[in-house]
Amino acid sequence: MRKAIVVTGISGNLGRTLAKQLHKTERIIGIDRRPFVGRPKDVEMYQLDLRKKKAEDVFRKNEISAVIHMGIMHDPRMSEEEHHSFNVVGTTRLLEYCAKYGVKKVVVLSSANVYGPSPDNSNFLTEDAPLMAASRFSGVRDLIEVDMLAHGFFWRHPDINTVILRPVHIVGPTIKNAPSNYLRLRRPWTLAGFDPMVQLIHVEDVARAMIAALSPELRGVYNVVGPGEVPLSSVLRELGHTPIPVPHPVARPLLGMLFKYRLANFPPPELDHIQFLCNVDGSRWQQEAGWKPRHSMRDTIRAVVGD
Amino acid sequence: MFEGLGDKIRQRLKGWTEQMAGQERNERLQALVRTENEYGVDPFGFNLDFSLAAVGPFLWLYRNYFRVETFGIEKVPAGRVLLVSNHSGQLPMDGAMIGVAMMMEASPPRAIRSMVEKWVPSLPYVSTFMARIGQIVGTPENCRRLLESDEAILVFPEGARGIAKLWPQRYQLQEFGLGFMRLALETHTPIVPVAVIGAEEQAPALMDLKPVAKLLGFPAFPITPTGLPIPLPTKYRLYFGDPLHFTGRPDDEDSELDKKVRTVKAAIQSMIHQGLKERRSIFW
């Protein structure tokens, strides 16, 4: 039987997009707790939790050429314990199996958010910048831990070509992450007097980047940037939204209260993203992988609302 | 609604700048456009239309209030360059006037970048204003990136020590940081020393209320005779010196870098002396 590529978190938006791009050329085995709606017939699916013993069977029974790990959850409403266990324990197990069963290529999806927005940030952060996100927002600690786990794995296993991708804010018509949700609000809050440059990337471009990362000669950490950077106000204008400017000293406690009483789904530290810079330099990835985004800036912005 | 209003004011101000600058200069200013996408903003947030609008009031101050005279602006070389200047005046009008000079008097016009304090991005409105006119946070990475793309960068190595100078310290250069020299060596950038005469008297500070500054998170809290650091209409003179080229290791010991920095400091100091000798009074 053909060697397979294991894709974790395949039932999510990004996973499905990636599977659709890859299944015609590669044998794909998907692992996810959720069912894969609209699964192409040639994608083999294991509906299970990475933390369970059964996940190891996938590696025992199949010959695996590569693993794409996207099974990382970020839901501000989920308990921190469950978050941490699913993301960190899940990743640890998966990386163990990769080493044990001789997988030669591991691609891990991290995020440019691990650097964290801050007033001290340089305009473009390179891959060696410290991962400071948790210093202002403890809710993202496990995402940083996943990135560092993969990083440690990269150093401990020089024979395995590990790639860690840190894409900027992923947007798409059905994506449900904080930036996409925010950009779908008709009357979004902005912080009065703040208009940071933001970077967005289309979900299809991220899927293409994950596939490009399978190329055997690539290894290491890469920031992945979409069509560039643009002021937040221009994004909102392009989408035809009417922002409500809120003074920042008021916004934080107010949002904290709204979040607590479930009237808003953004935890207050997310406000940092519409106040400060968290932009990255993606030139290393573009050069070494010979990769370019396919969606223009306008396309990428419009993708949020599904045009 | 506010956005529409903002746009109208911006158009007015831009028109004013264009009227003051004259037709020929306007055509040359268009060459400064550096947009990479359809939203008219470069990757650092610089926007030419916004900048031309913002320049209007400063150009008026430049011509009618501070009546700026420049000397040797033609010495600024094309391509990457670090302009290193003395800093004073409580409000950074010296930076603004150097910026206007480079835009309106230099040929070809240049939109300089200056490295702003790290607390600027945490200030509402100011942060956005600074980004749109091309002023960015002074981290070494930002500076390196801009020099490598052949920009002109204005540095005040005295930093907050300079701008918050008290009246008795006027025209005495404070301690210089070494960072700019490291970057100049690393990126092979010529340094043009700049002396600003006039700014040091624009807002005489009698004392600096440090506890208040600390409370507000400001670098300093000066007390001037008027109470506020409003600049007086002093006469500005800007002196640009010959470009200095340095060679050496950027990671050299501080003492070695300090020797080179002292060369720059001496060049600025001598131009300050010359400028003070040449002027008739503070206001004329």
mmCIF file of C-alpha atoms in Angstrom, chain A residues 10-263:
data_model
loop_
_atom_site.group_PDB
_atom_site.id
_atom_site.type_symbol
_atom_site.label_atom_id
_atom_site.label_comp_id
_atom_site.label_asym_id
_atom_site.label_seq_id
_atom_site.Cartn_x
_atom_site.Cartn_y
_atom_site.Cartn_z
ATOM 1 C CA ILE A 10 -8.739 17.446 9.332
ATOM 2 C CA SER A 11 -12.406 18.183 10.019
ATOM 3 C CA GLY A 12 -11.809 21.862 10.635
ATOM 4 C CA ASN A 13 -12.015 24.507 7.939
ATOM 5 C CA LEU A 14 -8.327 24.522 7.237
ATOM 6 C CA GLY A 15 -8.125 20.718 7.380
ATOM 7 C CA ARG A 16 -10.934 20.269 4.869
ATOM 8 C CA THR A 17 -9.427 22.863 2.545
ATOM 9 C CA LEU A 18 -6.079 21.116 2.739
ATOM 10 C CA ALA A 19 -7.579 17.663 2.196
ATOM 11 C CA LYS A 20 -9.353 18.875 -0.918
ATOM 12 C CA GLN A 21 -6.114 20.252 -2.317
ATOM 13 C CA LEU A 22 -4.034 17.191 -1.475
ATOM 14 C CA HIS A 23 -6.198 14.071 -1.801
ATOM 15 C CA LYS A 24 -5.842 13.722 -5.562
ATOM 16 C CA THR A 25 -2.076 13.335 -5.390
ATOM 17 C CA GLU A 26 -1.490 11.776 -1.972
ATOM 18 C CA ARG A 27 -2.969 9.122 0.247
ATOM 19 C CA ILE A 28 -4.436 10.937 3.248
ATOM 20 C CA ILE A 29 -5.344 9.613 6.664
ATOM 21 C CA GLY A 30 -7.341 12.073 8.722
ATOM 22 C CA ILE A 31 -7.531 12.127 12.522
ATOM 23 C CA ASP A 32 -10.083 14.298 14.279
ATOM 24 C CA ARG A 33 -12.610 14.030 17.089
ATOM 25 C CA ARG A 34 -15.211 15.637 14.869
ATOM 26 C CA PRO A 35 -16.730 13.982 11.804
ATOM 27 C CA PHE A 36 -15.402 15.107 8.421
ATOM 28 C CA VAL A 37 -18.396 16.633 6.641
ATOM 29 C CA GLY A 38 -18.117 16.290 2.869
ATOM 30 C CA ARG A 39 -15.140 13.940 3.034
ATOM 31 C CA PRO A 40 -13.701 12.936 -0.340
ATOM 32 C CA LYS A 41 -14.031 9.139 -0.625
ATOM 33 C CA ASP A 42 -10.321 8.468 -0.899
ATOM 34 C CA VAL A 43 -9.549 10.181 2.432
ATOM 35 C CA GLU A 44 -9.323 7.573 5.215
ATOM 36 C CA MET A 45 -10.775 8.932 8.408
ATOM 37 C CA TYR A 46 -10.207 7.978 12.043
ATOM 38 C CA GLN A 47 -12.610 9.767 14.311
ATOM 39 C CA LEU A 48 -10.669 9.701 17.570
ATOM 40 C CA ASP A 49 -8.847 11.787 20.135
ATOM 41 C CA LEU A 50 -5.062 12.081 19.735
ATOM 42 C CA ARG A 51 -4.657 11.553 23.467
ATOM 43 C CA LYS A 52 -6.223 8.075 23.285
ATOM 44 C CA LYS A 53 -4.127 4.918 22.866
ATOM 45 C CA LYS A 54 -6.031 4.081 19.731
ATOM 46 C CA ALA A 55 -4.349 6.924 17.876
ATOM 47 C CA GLU A 56 -1.128 4.938 17.955
ATOM 48 C CA ASP A 57 -2.793 2.178 15.900
ATOM 49 C CA VAL A 58 -2.916 4.551 12.942
ATOM 50 C CA PHE A 59 0.866 4.679 13.003
ATOM 51 C CA ARG A 60 1.285 0.978 13.774
ATOM 52 C CA LYS A 61 -0.897 -0.208 10.934
ATOM 53 C CA ASN A 62 0.097 2.215 8.193
ATOM 54 C CA GLU A 63 3.306 3.349 6.667
ATOM 55 C CA ILE A 64 3.379 7.090 7.209
ATOM 56 C CA SER A 65 5.568 9.371 5.116
ATOM 57 C CA ALA A 66 4.568 12.654 6.722
ATOM 58 C CA VAL A 67 2.395 14.179 9.433
ATOM 59 C CA ILE A 68 0.596 17.491 9.176
ATOM 60 C CA HIS A 69 -0.472 18.594 12.644
ATOM 61 C CA MET A 70 -3.316 21.091 12.794
ATOM 62 C CA GLY A 71 -5.283 19.474 15.607
ATOM 63 C CA ILE A 72 -4.937 22.467 17.857
ATOM 64 C CA MET A 73 -7.916 24.033 19.529
ATOM 65 C CA HIS A 74 -8.421 27.617 20.578
ATOM 66 C CA ASP A 75 -11.792 28.322 22.079
ATOM 67 C CA PRO A 76 -11.938 31.064 24.718
ATOM 68 C CA ARG A 77 -15.030 29.449 26.257
ATOM 69 C CA MET A 78 -13.400 26.061 26.850
ATOM 70 C CA SER A 79 -11.801 25.441 30.242
ATOM 71 C CA GLU A 80 -8.088 26.122 30.379
ATOM 72 C CA GLU A 81 -7.491 22.606 31.625
ATOM 73 C CA GLU A 82 -9.195 20.943 28.689
ATOM 74 C CA HIS A 83 -7.430 23.311 26.308
ATOM 75 C CA HIS A 84 -4.067 22.555 27.721
ATOM 76 C CA SER A 85 -4.621 18.825 27.821
ATOM 77 C CA PHE A 86 -5.945 18.589 24.280
ATOM 78 C CA ASN A 87 -3.286 20.806 22.709
ATOM 79 C CA VAL A 88 -0.204 19.946 24.709
ATOM 80 C CA VAL A 89 -0.815 16.278 25.522
ATOM 81 C CA GLY A 90 -2.152 15.656 22.026
ATOM 82 C CA THR A 91 0.910 17.201 20.398
ATOM 83 C CA THR A 92 3.301 15.384 22.734
ATOM 84 C CA ARG A 93 1.753 12.007 21.883
ATOM 85 C CA LEU A 94 1.716 12.724 18.176
ATOM 86 C CA LEU A 95 5.381 13.725 18.141
ATOM 87 C CA GLU A 96 6.245 10.569 20.111
ATOM 88 C CA TYR A 97 4.591 8.429 17.454
ATOM 89 C CA CYS A 98 6.407 10.299 14.693
ATOM 90 C CA ALA A 99 9.759 9.489 16.286
ATOM 91 C CA LYS A 100 8.802 5.902 17.149
ATOM 92 C CA TYR A 101 7.448 4.965 13.720
ATOM 93 C CA GLY A 102 10.112 6.678 11.661
ATOM 94 C CA VAL A 103 8.063 9.453 10.087
ATOM 95 C CA LYS A 104 10.480 11.510 8.011
ATOM 96 C CA LYS A 105 8.507 14.737 7.768
ATOM 97 C CA VAL A 106 6.482 16.624 10.346
ATOM 98 C CA VAL A 107 4.649 19.891 9.624
ATOM 99 C CA VAL A 108 3.171 21.698 12.624
ATOM 100 C CA LEU A 109 0.736 24.581 12.336
ATOM 101 C CA SER A 110 1.535 27.269 14.869
ATOM 102 C CA SER A 111 0.601 30.941 14.509
ATOM 103 C CA ALA A 112 2.197 34.362 14.283
ATOM 104 C CA ASN A 113 0.119 35.162 17.359
ATOM 105 C CA VAL A 114 2.695 33.403 19.508
ATOM 106 C CA TYR A 115 4.831 36.562 19.362
ATOM 107 C CA GLY A 116 1.983 38.579 20.798
ATOM 108 C CA PRO A 117 0.943 42.156 20.021
ATOM 109 C CA SER A 118 2.820 44.747 22.043
ATOM 110 C CA PRO A 119 3.728 48.451 21.874
ATOM 111 C CA ASP A 120 7.421 47.483 21.949
ATOM 112 C CA ASN A 121 7.250 45.254 18.888
ATOM 113 C CA SER A 122 9.324 45.953 15.816
ATOM 114 C CA ASN A 123 7.176 46.413 12.738
ATOM 115 C CA PHE A 124 8.243 43.043 11.377
ATOM 116 C CA LEU A 125 9.149 40.216 13.699
ATOM 117 C CA THR A 126 11.495 37.554 12.434
ATOM 118 C CA GLU A 127 11.395 33.903 13.431
ATOM 119 C CA ASP A 128 13.938 34.385 16.220
ATOM 120 C CA ALA A 129 11.826 36.963 18.081
ATOM 121 C CA PRO A 130 10.815 35.832 21.585
ATOM 122 C CA LEU A 131 7.337 34.321 21.990
ATOM 123 C CA MET A 132 5.794 36.885 24.297
ATOM 124 C CA ALA A 133 2.074 36.381 23.708
ATOM 125 C CA ALA A 134 1.418 34.768 27.074
ATOM 126 C CA SER A 135 2.865 37.691 29.016
ATOM 127 C CA ARG A 136 -0.274 39.705 28.234
ATOM 128 C CA PHE A 137 -2.743 36.910 27.521
ATOM 129 C CA SER A 138 -2.366 33.754 29.582
ATOM 130 C CA GLY A 139 -5.086 32.035 27.534
ATOM 131 C CA VAL A 140 -2.658 31.425 24.698
ATOM 132 C CA ARG A 141 -0.017 29.749 26.860
ATOM 133 C CA ASP A 142 -0.769 26.309 25.471
ATOM 134 C CA LEU A 143 -0.409 27.524 21.880
ATOM 135 C CA ILE A 144 3.086 28.722 22.713
ATOM 136 C CA GLU A 145 3.781 25.439 24.432
ATOM 137 C CA VAL A 146 2.782 23.537 21.286
ATOM 138 C CA ASP A 147 5.135 25.705 19.227
ATOM 139 C CA MET A 148 7.961 25.087 21.696
ATOM 140 C CA LEU A 149 7.265 21.347 21.838
ATOM 141 C CA ALA A 150 7.607 21.201 18.069
ATOM 142 C CA HIS A 151 10.720 23.336 18.283
ATOM 143 C CA GLY A 152 12.276 20.984 20.834
ATOM 144 C CA PHE A 153 11.356 18.027 18.646
ATOM 145 C CA PHE A 154 13.047 19.717 15.688
ATOM 146 C CA TRP A 155 16.322 19.976 17.610
ATOM 147 C CA ARG A 156 16.159 16.521 19.161
ATOM 148 C CA HIS A 157 15.495 14.742 15.882
ATOM 149 C CA PRO A 158 17.858 16.067 13.229
ATOM 150 C CA ASP A 159 16.922 13.102 11.012
ATOM 151 C CA ILE A 160 13.276 14.225 10.846
ATOM 152 C CA ASN A 161 12.551 17.268 8.728
ATOM 153 C CA THR A 162 10.291 19.241 11.014
ATOM 154 C CA VAL A 163 8.660 22.422 9.758
ATOM 155 C CA ILE A 164 6.808 24.813 12.047
ATOM 156 C CA LEU A 165 4.647 27.340 10.226
ATOM 157 C CA ARG A 166 3.537 30.531 11.909
ATOM 158 C CA PRO A 167 0.917 32.065 9.603
ATOM 159 C CA VAL A 168 -0.659 35.457 10.272
ATOM 160 C CA HIS A 169 -4.411 35.831 10.979
ATOM 161 C CA ILE A 170 -6.214 33.181 8.939
ATOM 162 C CA VAL A 171 -9.461 34.356 7.356
ATOM 163 C CA GLY A 172 -12.069 32.612 5.291
ATOM 164 C CA PRO A 173 -15.840 32.517 4.799
ATOM 165 C CA THR A 174 -16.454 29.714 7.297
ATOM 166 C CA ILE A 175 -13.430 30.228 9.565
ATOM 167 C CA LYS A 176 -14.445 30.802 13.161
ATOM 168 C CA ASN A 177 -11.291 32.169 14.746
ATOM 169 C CA ALA A 178 -11.194 35.492 16.605
ATOM 170 C CA PRO A 179 -9.983 37.675 13.681
ATOM 171 C CA SER A 180 -12.573 36.302 11.234
ATOM 172 C CA ASN A 181 -15.348 36.599 13.807
ATOM 173 C CA TYR A 182 -14.292 40.139 14.581
ATOM 174 C CA LEU A 183 -14.184 41.152 10.928
ATOM 175 C CA ARG A 184 -17.683 39.793 10.388
ATOM 176 C CA LEU A 185 -19.187 42.167 12.971
ATOM 177 C CA ARG A 186 -21.250 44.854 11.250
ATOM 178 C CA ARG A 187 -20.473 47.398 13.923
ATOM 179 C CA PRO A 188 -17.141 46.313 15.340
ATOM 180 C CA TRP A 189 -15.430 48.100 18.186
ATOM 181 C CA THR A 190 -12.184 49.807 17.438
ATOM 182 C CA LEU A 191 -9.974 51.458 20.019
ATOM 183 C CA ALA A 192 -10.225 55.215 19.520
ATOM 184 C CA GLY A 193 -7.014 56.574 18.034
ATOM 185 C CA PHE A 194 -5.478 53.191 17.285
ATOM 186 C CA ASP A 195 -5.248 51.842 13.771
ATOM 187 C CA PRO A 196 -2.507 49.221 13.623
ATOM 188 C CA MET A 197 -1.287 47.600 10.434
ATOM 189 C CA VAL A 198 -2.631 44.059 10.235
ATOM 190 C CA GLN A 199 -1.713 40.996 8.210
ATOM 191 C CA LEU A 200 -4.316 38.550 6.960
ATOM 192 C CA ILE A 201 -3.949 35.354 4.989
ATOM 193 C CA HIS A 202 -6.578 33.417 3.061
ATOM 194 C CA VAL A 203 -7.301 29.935 4.392
ATOM 195 C CA GLU A 204 -6.558 28.441 0.956
ATOM 196 C CA ASP A 205 -3.138 30.054 0.962
ATOM 197 C CA VAL A 206 -2.407 28.550 4.384
ATOM 198 C CA ALA A 207 -3.420 25.124 3.093
ATOM 199 C CA ARG A 208 -1.110 25.604 0.111
ATOM 200 C CA ALA A 209 1.706 26.614 2.447
ATOM 201 C CA MET A 210 1.206 23.503 4.592
ATOM 202 C CA ILE A 211 1.449 21.386 1.451
ATOM 203 C CA ALA A 212 4.520 23.282 0.246
ATOM 204 C CA ALA A 213 6.115 22.559 3.631
ATOM 205 C CA LEU A 214 6.020 18.834 2.799
ATOM 206 C CA SER A 215 8.892 19.377 0.397
ATOM 207 C CA PRO A 216 11.759 17.242 1.798
ATOM 208 C CA GLU A 217 14.492 19.890 1.864
ATOM 209 C CA LEU A 218 12.538 22.340 4.039
ATOM 210 C CA ARG A 219 13.059 22.302 7.797
ATOM 211 C CA GLY A 220 12.808 24.844 10.585
ATOM 212 C CA VAL A 221 10.492 27.632 11.702
ATOM 213 C CA TYR A 222 8.867 29.946 9.185
ATOM 214 C CA ASN A 223 6.550 32.924 9.412
ATOM 215 C CA VAL A 224 3.966 32.803 6.648
ATOM 216 C CA VAL A 225 2.575 36.136 5.451
ATOM 217 C CA GLY A 226 -0.273 36.626 3.012
ATOM 218 C CA PRO A 227 -0.586 39.491 0.540
ATOM 219 C CA GLY A 228 0.949 42.028 2.933
ATOM 220 C CA GLU A 229 -0.109 44.516 5.554
ATOM 221 C CA VAL A 230 -2.852 47.102 5.624
ATOM 222 C CA PRO A 231 -4.355 49.395 8.294
ATOM 223 C CA LEU A 232 -7.213 47.859 10.264
ATOM 224 C CA SER A 233 -9.405 50.815 9.239
ATOM 225 C CA SER A 234 -8.903 49.991 5.549
ATOM 226 C CA VAL A 235 -10.001 46.406 6.153
ATOM 227 C CA LEU A 236 -13.186 47.562 7.881
ATOM 228 C CA ARG A 237 -13.826 50.118 5.150
ATOM 229 C CA GLU A 238 -13.354 47.477 2.441
ATOM 230 C CA LEU A 239 -15.906 45.281 4.202
ATOM 231 C CA GLY A 240 -18.331 48.187 4.524
ATOM 232 C CA HIS A 241 -18.473 47.981 8.299
ATOM 233 C CA THR A 242 -19.039 50.959 10.574
ATOM 234 C CA PRO A 243 -16.613 50.865 13.460
ATOM 235 C CA ILE A 244 -17.526 52.139 16.903
ATOM 236 C CA PRO A 245 -14.474 53.817 18.413
ATOM 237 C CA VAL A 246 -14.227 53.092 22.123
ATOM 238 C CA PRO A 247 -11.594 54.773 24.333
ATOM 239 C CA HIS A 248 -9.145 52.064 25.313
ATOM 240 C CA PRO A 249 -9.219 52.619 29.082
ATOM 241 C CA VAL A 250 -12.980 51.961 28.947
ATOM 242 C CA ALA A 251 -12.893 49.146 26.409
ATOM 243 C CA ARG A 252 -10.990 46.637 28.512
ATOM 244 C CA PRO A 253 -13.178 46.561 31.634
ATOM 245 C CA LEU A 254 -16.320 46.857 29.514
ATOM 246 C CA LEU A 255 -15.379 43.929 27.298
ATOM 247 C CA GLY A 256 -14.348 41.984 30.389
ATOM 248 C CA MET A 257 -17.842 42.382 31.743
ATOM 249 C CA LEU A 258 -19.546 41.541 28.456
ATOM 250 C CA PHE A 259 -17.373 38.453 28.108
ATOM 251 C CA LYS A 260 -18.162 37.311 31.619
ATOM 252 C CA TYR A 261 -21.889 37.579 31.034
ATOM 253 C CA ARG A 262 -21.548 35.948 27.613
ATOM 254 C CA LEU A 263 -22.620 39.017 25.688
#
